[in-house]
Structure formats: structure tokens, C-alpha cells
Amino acid sequence: MHALISVFTLRPTFTFSGLRVVWFIYLSNVIVQSYVAVFGIFQALAQRGTSWEAWSPNFIPLILGIIAQLAVVRLLLEVAGIIVSNSRPLGSR
């Protein structure tokens, strides 16, 4: 019964290695989404005949948004790691 409860409450995810895997999956997702967004912007600019240097000041909000998302998720994962390290095992309650 404990195994079934652990699966449905996602307890295997909330271990240190599980949190590390979640972080790397999220980081990979952000990298791929950023690449797709920038590639799409470059394609749209090329179709209009605009150089990317004219649009480059708009990269600052894009980069700041990406950094802010990464920082918030990393902070939440650090808090989750602290909670995991201070929690008792499932059978000792």
C-alpha cells in the first residue's frame, strides 16, 4: 500500500536525485524553447529583410525573462531539497 501511495503522491520524484533530474529536464526545456524562439525571430527578420542588429535591443527582455525563470525554478528546487533533507522517511511517522 505504501508503494501505491508513493507513486500517486510523486514521492519518488522528491529525492535529491529526482530533484536533480527535474532541474536538468527543465534546463533542457528552457534551452530548446529559447533556441526555437530565437530561430523563429531570425527567420521572421530574414523574411522581412531586416538585419538582426536592428532588433538586438529586444534580446535584453528575452534574456532577462529566461534568467528570471531559471532563478525562480532553481530557488524552488533548493527549497524542495531543504524540505527533503529535513523530512523523515515514510515508515518512521
PDB file of C-alpha atoms in Angstrom, residues 27-43 59 62 66:
ATOM      1  CA  LEU A  27      17.017  23.394 -18.056  1.00  0.00           C
ATOM      2  CA  SER A  28      16.972  21.387 -21.301  1.00  0.00           C
ATOM      3  CA  ASN A  29      13.415  22.547 -21.961  1.00  0.00           C
ATOM      4  CA  VAL A  30      14.379  26.210 -21.494  1.00  0.00           C
ATOM      5  CA  ILE A  31      17.366  25.835 -23.816  1.00  0.00           C
ATOM      6  CA  VAL A  32      15.284  24.201 -26.553  1.00  0.00           C
ATOM      7  CA  GLN A  33      12.443  26.728 -26.229  1.00  0.00           C
ATOM      8  CA  SER A  34      14.893  29.639 -26.308  1.00  0.00           C
ATOM      9  CA  TYR A  35      16.591  28.240 -29.408  1.00  0.00           C
ATOM     10  CA  VAL A  36      13.245  27.779 -31.158  1.00  0.00           C
ATOM     11  CA  ALA A  37      12.150  31.309 -30.241  1.00  0.00           C
ATOM     12  CA  VAL A  38      15.385  32.955 -31.385  1.00  0.00           C
ATOM     13  CA  PHE A  39      15.480  30.861 -34.577  1.00  0.00           C
ATOM     14  CA  GLY A  40      11.891  31.907 -35.331  1.00  0.00           C
ATOM     15  CA  ILE A  41      12.760  35.546 -34.744  1.00  0.00           C
ATOM     16  CA  PHE A  42      15.767  35.306 -37.069  1.00  0.00           C
ATOM     17  CA  GLN A  43      13.622  33.678 -39.753  1.00  0.00           C
ATOM     18  CA  PHE A  59      17.034  40.452 -26.823  1.00  0.00           C
ATOM     19  CA  LEU A  62      14.075  37.894 -23.675  1.00  0.00           C
ATOM     20  CA  ILE A  66      14.843  33.366 -19.288  1.00  0.00           C
TER      21      ILE A  66
END
